[in-house]
Amino acid sequence: MDPPAGYEVPLGKVCKLKRSLYGLKQPSRPSEVLIAEVKNFLDATFSIKDLGYAKYFLGLEIARSTVGTSVTQHKYIHDLIIDTGLEHCKPVSTPLPLGLKLSSHSSPRLADSEPYCRLVDRLLYLGFIAPTSLMVPNS
């Protein structure tokens, strides 16, 4: 921080800012200038169109507000529920006891395991991207 004009700071002394650094008004940042330069270069080279702020990116929903930016997976979860045909099901607690050991001998083989494997893959992806979405205890 620079002291006000006309105020001399003694050598070895600093100014103490009585406000938080976050939220202070600042001129446009160097990153914004760089982004504008890159956009201008790309537009001159490829003829691009600026669509504004991103709303979706790689399946992630991006929401902006005065409080901040949040990233959610509501659409991905909703699509997963629709694809599995569970949109009209009611939520229930899992009827399995904690610590139950499952084996391949205790259940019949699936005729077509591809839909199940696809669902497991999608749930693993969801757990990796948004771990709070899955409430599965580790045991």
C-alpha positions as a LaTeX table, in Angstrom:
\begin{tabular}{lrrr}
\hline
Residue & $x$ (\AA) & $y$ (\AA) & $z$ (\AA) \\
\hline
Met1 & 0.00 & 0.00 & 0.00 \\
Asp2 & 1.21 & 3.50 & $-0.80$ \\
Pro3 & 0.74 & 6.25 & 1.78 \\
Pro4 & $-1.53$ & 9.20 & 0.92 \\
Ala5 & 0.02 & 11.99 & $-1.15$ \\
Gly6 & 2.04 & 14.38 & 1.00 \\
Tyr7 & 2.53 & 11.93 & 3.88 \\
Glu8 & 6.15 & 10.96 & 4.49 \\
Val9 & 6.75 & 7.51 & 5.96 \\
Pro10 & 9.88 & 7.28 & 8.12 \\
Leu11 & 12.51 & 4.82 & 6.91 \\
Gly12 & 11.84 & 1.30 & 8.21 \\
Lys13 & 8.15 & 1.98 & 8.91 \\
Val14 & 5.09 & 0.68 & 7.05 \\
Cys15 & 1.45 & 1.70 & 6.77 \\
Lys16 & $-1.14$ & $-0.44$ & 8.51 \\
Leu17 & $-4.29$ & $-1.02$ & 6.48 \\
Lys18 & $-7.37$ & $-0.98$ & 8.73 \\
Arg19 & $-9.52$ & $-2.75$ & 6.14 \\
Ser20 & $-9.40$ & $-6.20$ & 4.64 \\
Leu21 & $-7.51$ & $-6.40$ & 1.38 \\
Tyr22 & $-10.36$ & $-8.47$ & $-0.06$ \\
Gly23 & $-13.21$ & $-6.43$ & $-1.43$ \\
Leu24 & $-11.26$ & $-3.22$ & $-2.05$ \\
Lys25 & $-11.96$ & $-1.55$ & $-5.38$ \\
Gln26 & $-9.11$ & $-2.08$ & $-7.80$ \\
Pro27 & $-8.53$ & $-1.22$ & $-11.43$ \\
Ser28 & $-8.77$ & $-4.10$ & $-13.89$ \\
Arg29 & $-6.26$ & $-6.78$ & $-13.07$ \\
Pro30 & $-3.44$ & $-7.82$ & $-15.38$ \\
Ser31 & $-5.18$ & $-11.19$ & $-15.89$ \\
Glu32 & $-8.28$ & $-9.43$ & $-17.27$ \\
Val33 & $-6.09$ & $-7.45$ & $-19.67$ \\
Leu34 & $-4.33$ & $-10.65$ & $-20.76$ \\
Ile35 & $-7.66$ & $-12.42$ & $-21.30$ \\
Ala36 & $-8.89$ & $-9.50$ & $-23.43$ \\
Glu37 & $-5.69$ & $-9.63$ & $-25.51$ \\
Val38 & $-6.02$ & $-13.39$ & $-26.05$ \\
Lys39 & $-9.69$ & $-13.01$ & $-27.03$ \\
Asn40 & $-8.79$ & $-10.27$ & $-29.53$ \\
Phe41 & $-6.01$ & $-12.41$ & $-31.00$ \\
Leu42 & $-8.30$ & $-15.45$ & $-31.32$ \\
Asp43 & $-11.06$ & $-13.32$ & $-32.86$ \\
Ala44 & $-8.65$ & $-11.91$ & $-35.44$ \\
Thr45 & $-7.33$ & $-15.39$ & $-36.25$ \\
Phe46 & $-10.44$ & $-17.61$ & $-36.06$ \\
Ser47 & $-13.49$ & $-15.31$ & $-35.90$ \\
Ile48 & $-14.83$ & $-16.29$ & $-32.47$ \\
Lys49 & $-17.94$ & $-15.20$ & $-30.59$ \\
Asp50 & $-17.86$ & $-14.24$ & $-26.90$ \\
Leu51 & $-20.77$ & $-15.99$ & $-25.18$ \\
Gly52 & $-20.20$ & $-14.29$ & $-21.83$ \\
Tyr53 & $-19.72$ & $-16.07$ & $-18.54$ \\
Ala54 & $-19.77$ & $-19.87$ & $-18.60$ \\
Lys55 & $-22.92$ & $-21.54$ & $-17.29$ \\
Tyr56 & $-21.85$ & $-25.14$ & $-17.96$ \\
Phe57 & $-18.37$ & $-26.60$ & $-18.33$ \\
Leu58 & $-17.68$ & $-30.34$ & $-18.76$ \\
Gly59 & $-21.00$ & $-31.20$ & $-17.10$ \\
Leu60 & $-20.47$ & $-28.80$ & $-14.20$ \\
Glu61 & $-23.02$ & $-26.05$ & $-13.58$ \\
Ile62 & $-21.45$ & $-22.68$ & $-12.79$ \\
Ala63 & $-23.62$ & $-20.18$ & $-10.90$ \\
Arg64 & $-22.54$ & $-16.63$ & $-10.08$ \\
Ser65 & $-24.03$ & $-14.37$ & $-7.43$ \\
Thr66 & $-23.03$ & $-11.37$ & $-5.36$ \\
Val67 & $-21.76$ & $-13.77$ & $-2.69$ \\
Gly68 & $-19.48$ & $-15.65$ & $-5.07$ \\
Thr69 & $-19.33$ & $-18.45$ & $-7.61$ \\
Ser70 & $-20.56$ & $-21.98$ & $-7.00$ \\
Val71 & $-20.07$ & $-25.12$ & $-9.04$ \\
Thr72 & $-22.68$ & $-27.88$ & $-8.79$ \\
Gln73 & $-23.56$ & $-31.18$ & $-10.42$ \\
His74 & $-27.38$ & $-30.97$ & $-10.17$ \\
Lys75 & $-27.89$ & $-31.53$ & $-13.91$ \\
Tyr76 & $-25.47$ & $-34.49$ & $-14.00$ \\
Ile77 & $-27.22$ & $-36.13$ & $-11.03$ \\
His78 & $-30.67$ & $-35.44$ & $-12.53$ \\
Asp79 & $-29.60$ & $-36.94$ & $-15.88$ \\
Leu80 & $-28.16$ & $-39.98$ & $-14.08$ \\
Ile81 & $-31.48$ & $-40.54$ & $-12.28$ \\
Ile82 & $-33.45$ & $-40.16$ & $-15.54$ \\
Asp83 & $-31.10$ & $-42.53$ & $-17.44$ \\
Thr84 & $-31.52$ & $-45.24$ & $-14.81$ \\
Gly85 & $-35.32$ & $-44.86$ & $-14.75$ \\
Leu86 & $-35.42$ & $-43.87$ & $-11.08$ \\
Glu87 & $-37.03$ & $-40.42$ & $-11.45$ \\
His88 & $-40.30$ & $-41.52$ & $-9.77$ \\
Cys89 & $-38.68$ & $-43.48$ & $-6.93$ \\
Lys90 & $-38.89$ & $-42.28$ & $-3.36$ \\
Pro91 & $-35.70$ & $-42.08$ & $-1.27$ \\
Val92 & $-35.25$ & $-44.73$ & 1.41 \\
Ser93 & $-32.40$ & $-45.62$ & 3.71 \\
Thr94 & $-30.16$ & $-48.45$ & 2.57 \\
Pro95 & $-31.42$ & $-51.70$ & 4.11 \\
Leu96 & $-27.95$ & $-53.24$ & 4.43 \\
Pro97 & $-26.23$ & $-53.46$ & 7.80 \\
Leu98 & $-22.96$ & $-51.59$ & 8.23 \\
Gly99 & $-19.91$ & $-53.76$ & 7.57 \\
Leu100 & $-21.77$ & $-56.38$ & 5.49 \\
Lys101 & $-19.36$ & $-58.34$ & 3.28 \\
Leu102 & $-20.77$ & $-59.02$ & $-0.18$ \\
Ser103 & $-19.49$ & $-61.75$ & $-2.47$ \\
Ser104 & $-20.13$ & $-62.86$ & $-6.04$ \\
His105 & $-21.50$ & $-66.19$ & $-4.73$ \\
Ser106 & $-24.40$ & $-64.57$ & $-2.85$ \\
Ser107 & $-26.14$ & $-63.07$ & $-5.90$ \\
Pro108 & $-26.94$ & $-64.30$ & $-9.41$ \\
Arg109 & $-24.98$ & $-63.07$ & $-12.42$ \\
Leu110 & $-26.50$ & $-60.29$ & $-14.49$ \\
Ala111 & $-27.46$ & $-61.22$ & $-18.05$ \\
Asp112 & $-26.17$ & $-57.85$ & $-19.25$ \\
Ser113 & $-23.76$ & $-56.20$ & $-16.83$ \\
Glu114 & $-23.04$ & $-53.19$ & $-19.08$ \\
Pro115 & $-25.77$ & $-50.87$ & $-17.64$ \\
Tyr116 & $-24.65$ & $-51.71$ & $-14.09$ \\
Cys117 & $-20.97$ & $-51.09$ & $-14.93$ \\
Arg118 & $-21.90$ & $-47.79$ & $-16.61$ \\
Leu119 & $-23.86$ & $-46.71$ & $-13.52$ \\
Val120 & $-20.95$ & $-47.62$ & $-11.23$ \\
Asp121 & $-18.56$ & $-45.65$ & $-13.47$ \\
Arg122 & $-20.85$ & $-42.61$ & $-13.38$ \\
Leu123 & $-21.18$ & $-42.82$ & $-9.59$ \\
Leu124 & $-17.40$ & $-43.10$ & $-9.22$ \\
Tyr125 & $-16.99$ & $-40.02$ & $-11.43$ \\
Leu126 & $-19.57$ & $-38.17$ & $-9.35$ \\
Gly127 & $-17.80$ & $-39.19$ & $-6.15$ \\
Phe128 & $-14.50$ & $-37.93$ & $-7.54$ \\
Ile129 & $-15.85$ & $-34.59$ & $-8.79$ \\
Ala130 & $-18.30$ & $-33.92$ & $-5.92$ \\
Pro131 & $-17.50$ & $-36.18$ & $-2.95$ \\
Thr132 & $-20.22$ & $-34.62$ & $-0.78$ \\
Ser133 & $-22.84$ & $-35.87$ & $-3.27$ \\
Leu134 & $-22.31$ & $-39.47$ & $-2.20$ \\
Met135 & $-23.05$ & $-40.44$ & 1.37 \\
Val136 & $-21.41$ & $-43.85$ & 1.35 \\
Pro137 & $-19.52$ & $-44.87$ & 4.49 \\
Asn138 & $-16.05$ & $-46.33$ & 4.06 \\
Ser139 & $-15.63$ & $-49.60$ & 5.89 \\
\hline
\end{tabular}
